[in-house]
XYZ file of C-alpha atoms in Angstrom:
660
model
C -75.092 23.830 29.624
C -76.142 26.547 32.024
C -79.249 25.997 34.107
C -81.945 28.675 34.428
C -83.467 28.116 37.919
C -86.782 28.892 39.361
C -87.507 29.673 42.966
C -86.625 26.653 45.187
C -84.710 24.759 42.535
C -81.137 23.529 43.157
C -78.177 22.661 40.982
C -74.920 21.024 41.619
C -71.673 23.024 41.477
C -68.982 21.306 39.494
C -66.307 24.002 40.370
C -65.162 25.288 43.745
C -63.709 28.611 42.493
C -66.673 30.630 41.061
C -68.116 34.086 40.752
C -71.480 35.211 41.674
C -72.629 37.896 39.203
C -75.426 40.269 40.030
C -77.013 42.458 37.357
C -79.853 45.095 37.884
C -81.291 48.137 36.128
C -80.341 50.427 39.105
C -77.468 50.425 41.632
C -77.911 47.818 44.311
C -75.883 46.593 47.252
C -74.588 43.050 46.996
C -73.112 40.912 49.783
C -73.219 37.582 51.372
C -73.706 35.914 54.833
C -72.024 32.875 56.054
C -74.209 30.580 58.108
C -73.568 27.418 60.237
C -75.239 24.023 59.921
C -78.347 25.377 61.613
C -78.831 28.224 59.145
C -77.778 30.912 61.679
C -75.138 33.604 61.172
C -73.196 33.703 64.424
C -71.927 37.282 64.204
C -71.389 40.372 62.058
C -67.886 39.041 61.129
C -69.692 36.460 59.012
C -71.288 39.124 56.638
C -69.452 40.407 53.673
C -70.625 43.815 52.633
C -69.385 47.089 51.176
C -67.982 48.148 54.591
C -66.156 44.849 55.084
C -65.930 43.124 51.666
C -63.489 40.361 52.321
C -63.978 37.101 54.286
C -62.233 33.716 54.048
C -63.083 32.375 50.585
C -65.194 35.342 49.748
C -64.929 38.864 48.447
C -67.880 41.148 47.920
C -68.284 44.516 46.119
C -67.234 47.727 47.970
C -69.956 49.969 46.524
C -73.420 49.970 45.134
C -73.528 49.282 41.459
C -75.746 47.927 38.757
C -73.462 44.998 38.187
C -71.446 42.999 40.764
C -69.083 40.146 40.792
C -68.500 38.290 44.090
C -65.519 36.039 44.062
C -66.093 32.713 45.961
C -63.514 29.970 46.729
C -65.443 27.137 48.299
C -62.162 25.239 49.212
C -61.232 28.227 51.374
C -64.474 28.261 53.262
C -64.229 27.557 56.987
C -65.433 24.074 58.015
C -68.068 25.709 60.216
C -69.642 27.337 57.248
C -72.428 25.294 55.744
C -74.452 27.927 53.826
C -73.513 31.079 51.868
C -76.492 33.440 51.156
C -76.106 35.995 48.410
C -78.108 39.128 49.252
C -79.167 42.080 47.112
C -80.593 45.346 48.603
C -81.741 48.814 47.277
C -79.676 51.583 48.773
C -81.459 54.400 50.496
C -80.585 57.177 47.957
C -82.511 60.323 47.265
C -84.953 59.835 44.299
C -83.955 56.113 44.101
C -86.432 53.201 44.021
C -87.590 52.044 47.438
C -88.833 48.605 46.404
C -87.864 46.028 43.832
C -91.301 46.000 42.442
C -90.639 49.429 40.898
C -87.673 48.132 38.772
C -86.940 45.508 36.431
C -86.233 42.186 38.191
C -82.564 41.626 39.012
C -80.725 38.549 38.036
C -78.054 36.490 39.785
C -75.814 33.904 38.110
C -73.117 31.533 39.253
C -70.263 31.474 36.584
C -66.831 29.908 36.409
C -63.691 32.204 36.468
C -63.861 32.184 32.679
C -67.303 33.665 32.717
C -69.167 30.522 31.608
C -72.478 30.493 33.316
C -73.243 27.512 35.537
C -76.736 28.431 36.871
C -78.709 31.718 36.842
C -81.876 32.934 38.511
C -84.046 35.903 37.681
C -85.682 37.298 40.755
C -89.230 37.769 39.585
C -92.198 38.252 41.809
C -90.784 40.895 43.990
C -92.938 43.919 45.109
C -92.558 45.825 48.296
C -89.268 44.167 49.229
C -86.105 46.229 49.433
C -83.773 43.375 50.306
C -83.665 39.852 49.128
C -81.684 36.741 49.449
C -81.080 35.858 45.875
C -79.068 32.617 45.872
C -77.840 30.161 48.436
C -74.733 28.002 48.161
C -74.877 25.098 50.552
C -73.077 21.877 51.437
C -74.843 18.525 50.752
C -73.157 15.274 51.481
C -69.665 16.717 51.039
C -70.477 18.574 47.800
C -71.650 22.144 47.207
C -74.956 23.104 45.463
C -76.655 26.379 44.530
C -80.399 27.056 45.189
C -82.534 29.748 43.924
C -84.155 31.389 47.029
C -85.880 34.736 46.187
C -86.821 35.482 49.793
C -87.573 39.161 50.053
C -87.895 41.530 53.071
C -89.884 44.684 52.983
C -88.048 45.862 56.197
C -84.772 45.938 54.198
C -81.331 44.608 55.330
C -82.244 44.920 58.991
C -85.152 42.543 58.629
C -83.015 40.149 56.476
C -80.218 39.991 59.018
C -82.716 39.548 61.909
C -84.251 36.540 60.165
C -80.817 34.966 59.723
C -79.938 35.519 63.405
C -77.240 38.175 62.916
C -76.567 40.017 66.308
C -77.087 43.756 66.109
C -78.816 43.471 62.851
C -80.101 47.024 62.803
C -76.649 48.465 63.550
C -75.034 46.416 60.878
C -77.631 47.530 58.367
C -76.855 51.123 59.316
C -73.135 50.728 58.878
C -73.727 49.116 55.428
C -75.805 52.122 54.414
C -73.135 54.584 55.572
C -70.454 52.614 53.565
C -72.810 52.689 50.495
C -73.324 56.449 50.865
C -69.565 57.032 50.650
C -69.035 55.019 47.543
C -72.311 55.616 45.685
C -70.765 58.281 43.454
C -68.724 55.635 41.897
C -71.598 53.227 41.133
C -71.730 51.715 37.719
C -74.772 52.894 35.643
C -77.118 50.268 34.213
C -76.386 49.369 30.694
C -78.934 50.437 27.969
C -78.668 48.914 24.571
C -80.386 50.815 21.873
C -83.156 48.709 20.322
C -81.936 49.519 16.863
C -78.694 47.910 17.705
C -80.237 44.606 18.945
C -80.149 41.812 16.407
C -83.419 39.934 15.932
C -82.246 36.640 17.365
C -79.682 36.649 20.161
C -80.121 34.884 23.498
C -78.362 32.548 25.899
C -79.205 29.163 27.335
C -82.223 28.326 29.466
C -83.262 25.188 31.211
C -86.834 25.632 29.984
C -90.024 27.496 30.745
C -90.357 26.675 34.444
C -92.832 29.472 34.150
C -93.177 30.684 37.651
C -92.930 34.098 39.100
C -92.928 37.129 36.952
C -94.044 40.719 38.033
C -95.731 43.576 36.612
C -94.190 46.753 37.700
C -95.420 50.371 37.454
C -92.991 52.583 35.627
C -91.762 55.835 37.169
C -93.905 58.849 36.395
C -96.790 56.906 34.857
C -100.425 57.667 35.786
C -102.054 54.530 36.779
C -99.154 52.326 36.165
C -99.086 52.323 32.384
C -95.643 50.654 32.175
C -95.383 46.920 32.396
C -91.799 45.747 32.775
C -90.282 42.354 33.199
C -86.894 40.745 33.683
C -84.504 40.079 30.761
C -84.405 36.378 30.509
C -81.194 34.971 29.107
C -82.755 33.017 26.324
C -82.466 29.606 24.873
C -78.889 29.119 23.650
C -75.859 31.310 23.033
C -76.842 33.676 20.314
C -80.653 33.433 20.192
C -83.004 36.393 20.343
C -81.974 39.534 22.308
C -83.994 40.697 25.231
C -85.828 43.985 24.831
C -84.160 46.436 27.219
C -87.194 48.528 28.010
C -90.930 47.955 28.474
C -93.052 49.688 25.865
C -95.143 51.604 28.238
C -92.906 54.193 29.713
C -92.006 56.281 26.599
C -95.508 56.123 25.258
C -97.119 57.314 28.451
C -94.552 60.126 28.831
C -95.334 61.350 25.255
C -99.020 61.045 25.776
C -98.968 62.898 29.068
C -97.147 65.727 27.210
C -99.974 65.867 24.612
C -98.298 63.797 21.977
C -99.538 60.503 20.380
C -98.936 57.216 22.145
C -96.559 54.900 20.192
C -97.683 51.423 20.911
C -95.317 49.707 18.523
C -93.434 46.649 19.894
C -89.865 47.744 20.598
C -88.379 44.941 18.515
C -90.346 46.202 15.531
C -89.930 49.907 16.112
C -87.846 50.756 13.055
C -88.224 52.968 9.961
C -88.047 50.051 7.610
C -87.645 46.311 8.012
C -84.076 44.857 7.553
C -83.224 43.472 4.198
C -83.140 39.756 4.378
C -80.073 38.075 3.018
C -81.910 35.275 1.254
C -84.275 34.778 -0.226
C -85.173 38.154 -1.633
C -88.356 39.522 0.106
C -90.894 42.028 -0.853
C -89.048 45.380 -1.030
C -91.508 47.345 1.117
C -92.531 44.650 3.533
C -90.956 42.399 6.239
C -89.005 39.338 5.081
C -91.130 36.236 4.871
C -90.744 33.994 8.000
C -88.368 31.069 7.596
C -88.111 28.080 9.948
C -84.770 28.036 11.730
C -84.267 31.851 11.596
C -82.090 31.943 14.642
C -78.473 31.169 15.469
C -77.356 27.809 16.764
C -74.957 24.976 15.874
C -77.749 22.715 14.617
C -81.101 22.982 13.117
C -82.653 21.755 16.394
C -80.918 24.477 18.270
C -81.876 27.176 15.821
C -85.589 25.999 15.949
C -85.380 25.966 19.748
C -84.060 29.495 19.886
C -86.632 30.645 17.357
C -89.490 29.332 19.411
C -88.248 30.960 22.515
C -87.878 34.112 20.559
C -91.556 33.913 19.365
C -92.489 33.271 23.061
C -90.707 36.471 24.207
C -92.099 38.522 21.289
C -95.609 37.553 22.106
C -95.285 38.260 25.799
C -93.825 41.737 25.149
C -96.281 42.628 22.439
C -99.313 41.790 24.672
C -97.493 43.717 27.401
C -97.327 46.687 25.272
C -101.096 46.417 24.325
C -102.156 45.918 28.024
C -99.970 48.756 29.095
C -101.536 51.167 26.479
C -104.988 50.098 27.547
C -104.280 50.590 31.192
C -102.798 54.059 30.396
C -105.848 55.090 28.318
C -108.230 54.063 31.041
C -106.090 55.973 33.614
C -106.133 59.074 31.381
C -109.865 58.756 30.828
C -110.525 58.624 34.586
C -108.291 61.606 35.103
C -110.051 63.709 32.463
C -113.560 62.776 33.727
C -112.478 63.879 37.249
C -111.324 67.101 35.851
C -114.662 67.647 34.140
C -116.472 66.912 37.434
C -114.249 69.148 39.340
C -115.172 72.170 37.190
C -118.639 73.559 38.207
C -118.742 75.246 34.825
C -118.662 72.098 32.888
C -120.156 69.567 35.375
C -123.656 69.771 34.000
C -125.259 70.675 30.659
C -124.091 70.253 27.088
C -120.492 71.429 27.756
C -119.872 68.711 30.298
C -121.498 66.060 28.088
C -119.173 67.144 25.083
C -116.084 67.087 27.438
C -116.928 63.561 28.565
C -117.673 62.349 25.040
C -114.355 63.867 23.843
C -112.364 62.058 26.574
C -114.047 58.768 25.827
C -113.153 59.296 22.111
C -109.610 59.808 22.898
C -109.510 56.781 25.041
C -111.078 54.633 22.350
C -108.669 56.022 19.874
C -105.739 54.915 22.049
C -107.066 51.440 22.471
C -107.802 51.127 18.707
C -104.286 52.189 17.898
C -102.753 49.718 20.410
C -104.993 46.982 19.138
C -103.924 47.683 15.517
C -100.237 47.437 16.497
C -100.911 44.200 18.443
C -102.847 42.723 15.448
C -99.958 43.468 13.201
C -97.450 41.786 15.540
C -99.880 38.826 15.896
C -99.992 38.537 12.199
C -96.315 38.363 11.982
C -96.047 35.806 14.726
C -98.743 33.702 13.228
C -96.962 33.636 9.907
C -93.798 32.726 11.630
C -95.622 29.937 13.497
C -97.086 28.557 10.363
C -93.531 28.360 8.891
C -92.015 26.828 11.945
C -94.565 24.230 13.060
C -94.207 21.956 9.925
C -90.424 22.047 10.201
C -90.331 20.967 13.911
C -88.492 17.604 14.623
C -90.418 14.956 16.592
C -89.272 16.162 19.895
C -90.834 19.591 19.307
C -93.825 18.654 17.167
C -97.459 18.033 18.106
C -98.773 14.507 17.683
C -100.727 15.476 14.565
C -97.605 16.713 12.858
C -96.734 14.633 9.744
C -93.101 14.287 10.881
C -94.248 11.423 13.129
C -95.289 9.402 10.211
C -91.676 9.215 9.080
C -90.428 8.633 12.604
C -87.093 6.650 13.012
C -85.346 6.055 16.422
C -82.745 8.729 16.858
C -79.025 8.209 17.304
C -78.633 11.151 19.751
C -81.028 12.850 22.178
C -82.532 16.315 21.298
C -81.817 19.451 23.283
C -85.476 19.978 24.316
C -88.896 18.387 24.373
C -92.422 19.728 23.911
C -94.551 19.535 26.903
C -97.650 21.410 25.514
C -98.689 24.756 24.172
C -99.000 28.247 25.610
C -101.370 31.051 24.614
C -102.769 34.307 25.934
C -106.389 35.539 25.642
C -105.405 38.398 23.206
C -103.509 36.073 20.955
C -105.967 33.219 20.267
C -105.728 31.080 18.197
C -101.924 31.631 18.100
C -100.090 29.045 20.385
C -96.466 28.922 21.298
C -94.812 25.389 21.794
C -93.760 24.928 25.416
C -90.195 23.555 25.038
C -88.249 22.340 28.117
C -84.594 21.526 27.979
C -83.333 17.943 28.399
C -82.358 16.258 30.551
C -85.193 17.311 32.679
C -83.963 19.128 35.810
C -87.338 18.928 37.586
C -89.928 16.282 37.894
C -93.507 16.677 36.368
C -96.757 16.575 38.247
C -99.909 16.189 36.168
C -102.700 17.532 38.415
C -105.641 15.161 38.102
C -107.732 17.354 40.652
C -110.634 19.532 39.672
C -110.032 22.697 37.586
C -112.212 25.668 37.541
C -114.063 26.399 34.310
C -113.295 23.110 32.646
C -116.657 21.557 33.233
C -114.979 18.119 33.540
C -115.683 15.912 36.603
C -112.875 14.284 38.597
C -113.172 10.840 36.962
C -112.839 12.447 33.510
C -109.894 14.437 34.564
C -108.127 11.479 36.074
C -108.670 9.501 32.919
C -107.208 12.407 30.829
C -104.332 12.847 33.199
C -103.170 9.274 32.675
C -103.540 9.541 28.863
C -101.492 12.757 29.109
C -98.794 10.937 31.125
C -98.662 8.144 28.599
C -98.264 10.652 25.749
C -95.416 12.331 27.552
C -93.661 9.178 28.303
C -93.963 7.974 24.746
C -92.501 11.195 23.510
C -89.649 10.961 25.915
C -88.993 7.354 24.896
C -89.261 8.183 21.159
C -86.761 11.127 21.189
C -83.983 9.316 22.897
C -81.707 6.700 21.311
C -82.378 3.045 21.976
C -81.371 1.916 25.411
C -80.710 5.393 26.781
C -84.192 5.996 28.315
C -86.562 3.740 30.065
C -89.953 3.942 31.786
C -91.170 2.363 35.017
C -94.672 2.530 36.265
C -96.231 2.476 39.758
C -100.024 1.979 39.607
C -100.950 0.698 43.129
C -104.605 0.032 42.448
C -104.410 -0.638 38.709
C -106.698 2.266 38.118
C -104.538 3.360 35.004
C -104.416 -0.003 33.323
C -106.584 1.032 30.335
C -104.732 4.239 29.718
C -101.268 2.447 30.025
C -102.235 0.032 27.258
C -100.182 1.811 24.513
C -97.085 1.324 26.752
C -97.725 -2.105 28.180
C -99.088 -3.491 24.826
C -95.752 -2.686 23.098
C -93.454 -3.699 25.944
C -92.128 -0.093 26.292
C -91.812 -0.210 30.089
C -88.752 -2.052 31.584
C -91.190 -4.157 33.631
C -95.043 -4.489 34.040
C -96.648 -1.781 36.178
C -96.031 -2.286 39.920
C -99.261 -2.716 41.829
C -100.133 -2.976 45.599
C -97.937 -1.856 48.500
C -95.315 -4.523 47.768
C -94.931 -3.254 44.255
C -94.475 0.301 45.386
C -91.812 -0.662 47.992
C -89.909 -2.833 45.431
C -89.645 -0.085 42.694
C -88.923 2.802 45.087
C -86.192 0.749 46.866
C -84.570 -0.215 43.668
C -84.463 3.306 42.245
C -83.401 4.778 45.561
C -80.489 2.386 45.727
C -79.481 3.195 42.210
C -79.558 7.005 42.972
C -77.351 6.362 46.073
C -74.809 4.215 44.164
C -74.431 6.537 41.301
C -74.158 9.708 43.504
C -71.372 7.973 45.544
C -69.489 6.924 42.495
C -69.677 10.338 40.797
C -68.713 12.214 43.962
C -65.786 9.860 44.464
C -64.677 10.393 40.968
C -64.983 6.609 40.287
C -67.898 6.175 37.905
C -66.348 2.814 36.664
C -66.679 1.366 40.183
C -70.412 0.946 39.791
C -71.610 -2.576 40.303
C -71.601 -4.726 37.102
C -74.986 -4.974 35.510
C -76.296 -1.727 36.989
C -78.482 0.017 34.424
C -77.392 3.626 34.286
C -79.683 4.745 31.510
C -82.050 7.504 32.324
C -85.454 6.446 33.791
C -88.862 8.025 34.022
C -90.923 6.834 36.943
C -94.656 7.194 36.417
C -96.609 7.175 39.693
C -100.360 7.050 39.262
C -102.953 7.753 41.916
C -100.493 9.005 44.582
C -100.592 8.572 47.608
C -102.698 5.453 47.318
C -100.540 2.435 48.420
C -97.817 4.655 49.844
C -96.743 4.357 53.606
C -94.678 6.967 55.299
C -91.430 5.387 54.266
C -92.421 5.131 50.589
C -93.504 8.954 50.710
C -90.024 9.738 51.996
C -88.388 7.700 49.227
C -90.439 9.505 46.649
C -89.448 12.878 47.944
C -85.860 11.684 47.861
C -86.202 10.695 44.186
C -87.838 14.005 43.246
C -84.969 15.958 44.831
C -81.938 13.917 44.026
C -83.030 11.703 41.128
C -82.795 14.151 38.193
C -79.069 14.806 38.889
C -78.341 11.097 38.246
C -80.879 10.307 35.586
C -84.049 9.270 37.510
C -86.996 11.543 36.667
C -90.512 11.633 38.324
C -93.831 11.898 36.543
C -96.551 12.130 39.244
C -100.261 11.854 38.421
C -101.982 13.011 41.510
C -104.752 15.084 43.032
C -103.303 17.162 45.746
C -106.465 16.892 47.819
C -105.987 13.153 48.097
C -102.698 13.842 49.924
C -104.264 16.477 52.260
C -103.734 14.143 55.286
C -100.000 14.724 54.985
C -100.487 18.450 55.616
C -97.392 20.607 54.988
C -95.128 17.594 54.876
C -95.568 17.242 51.128
C -95.462 20.947 50.244
C -91.774 20.646 49.236
C -92.700 17.797 46.914
C -95.437 19.798 45.146
C -93.141 22.827 44.873
C -90.211 20.853 43.397
C -92.279 19.565 40.559
C -93.521 21.343 37.395
C -97.346 21.298 37.497
C -99.179 20.529 34.217
C -102.890 19.936 33.801
C -104.776 17.500 31.522
C -107.198 20.346 30.529
C -106.333 23.946 29.569
C -105.488 26.151 32.674
C -103.828 29.481 33.124
C -101.385 28.677 35.989
C -98.117 29.415 34.292
C -96.323 32.707 33.997
C -93.598 33.822 31.596
C -90.265 34.988 32.977
C -90.362 38.365 31.223
C -93.502 40.194 32.274
C -95.355 37.711 34.241
C -98.485 37.152 32.001
C -100.742 34.261 33.062
C -100.497 31.843 30.199
C -103.041 29.238 29.419
C -101.376 25.832 29.210
C -102.739 23.121 26.807
C -101.447 19.633 26.910
C -100.202 17.771 23.831
C -102.572 14.836 23.536
C -102.806 12.178 20.793
C -105.731 12.889 18.445
C -108.670 10.535 18.835
C -108.458 7.507 16.547
C -104.772 8.079 15.681
C -102.461 5.142 15.608
C -99.279 7.246 15.700
C -98.545 6.422 19.372
C -98.794 2.676 18.748
C -96.567 2.909 15.638
C -93.888 5.014 17.386
C -93.955 2.846 20.459
C -93.547 -0.345 18.390
C -90.501 1.089 16.743
C -89.016 2.140 20.064
C -89.454 -1.369 21.493
C -88.007 -3.049 18.389
C -84.992 -0.865 18.574
C -84.494 -1.583 22.219
C -84.647 -5.276 21.565
C -81.984 -5.004 18.877
C -79.812 -2.820 21.247
C -79.909 -5.305 24.006
């Protein structure tokens, strides 16, 4: 299954002959640099670019284009090469964009020779940069991995090459521009798919909403930046919803600036009449009634997963259309008021008042029109949510869903799990389930520190954070077959004993919570040894050579009150588990206040960045991968007084006993 990376995330490469595929909305320059073990590029002969596209084990494109394929043979790489950096840059063409913030975010993907995607990364968050290091292939303990980098440079290729230590960086950048200029006439135009030809549900696989990054870009020719654009995210699984190719702001603003009305309709719903559903028969003059599982997939779980992600994208783009229209209306109002003030004949008196009133009326009309379209989209998505929520399996369902009352231990793991809900201010009370693919490719961090606007004190947040951790651990235990997933707990001071009662009372953890410094050392040492052994066996191609009795089932390590009870060696081991553990089935769930670890300074910055941050109270710290909205995250907590957690964990413990 392909992995959708976020900035800083890595992924192992199972093949040595691969392709790096670049896609963008405008012609871009694609190339690569080959660096030594110190990360420096020793000479211009280690840079593949349109003027010199071929290097040992690497062939780049010969011209600027909207799509590129870089052929890479890692077996043919010189021994001195330890890092291959894939770069993308905007060519200096007349009338072309000067910064990535003015275009849709480009995307880089690692694929096999058959086109099957291994890992992909959408470069969101770019603004003034005109050159960027997209991906990095690097050696790690004899194996190759890919990392999403996304490091941009406003100084272009010259600044990028200088940062990598390339000699004569400015001269090399000039030669590349000359080579690009010679071949630019042959560049491949960006593909545009008419919205009417896009099926309602078609998308590809994503790892999950590692919802970071995202960028709002000003569309060309729009007063005040009316257009909001975002990257096409390959969606949940092959054949889910399609991405909308254009943001809804550009066409409307162009029409309005010419004197016509603004069409604020969501692009996916901009059609003369709704499609006729196959079954059941719908109202002839209205949209088909929403149905759970209304997406493609090999199983009902996959169809529901694709449908939820499609709803997520629809809501993001609908709100983007509304915000775009509001911004444009305000920009046009400001322009019209400036024109009134600039004319001495209408600056004062009744004529000026009438002109200003008319401008405000037009602005209000545009906002009302946009709001009506948004309300229509929200009504459709709300109806779809009401159809989908009751049909969700336990892995995707809230704890108050009746599906938990009929819970049975599954025989196979699901493709995703629900970590909470996401909503936008304009969409309240509509919430979208936050589904993340399994197995987890990143650890989780529940931030128990203070949150602005919650009104909760630190003690209350720490208590909620542990209850949230227990609920997440219980969900992960419940959705895996018996014996395939286990939980271990480190609680150095025993501060989480009360919250851990549902787990410890049913015997769900593999052992009692580890306390004190000795407990921390014992658990981290055992898990670190396990990761080392499994990695060595897998890389040697001898998984059967593992020591007898070694438990290779997936493990979730809950660490409460970090860094209390941790010495420097334990901190290093924890960082190692966060980086290398997910690849071999050891996952981290950290409950911590970052301020408590302030004494470590920047040493722990890589740890915090490697984890997906969640909060025990609603907080708007996540961004979608399409248009970069700030979404409010709400945790999935067990309702007060409910016994569902106890009942589910009892079944899990019973099934585990029978399994062993």
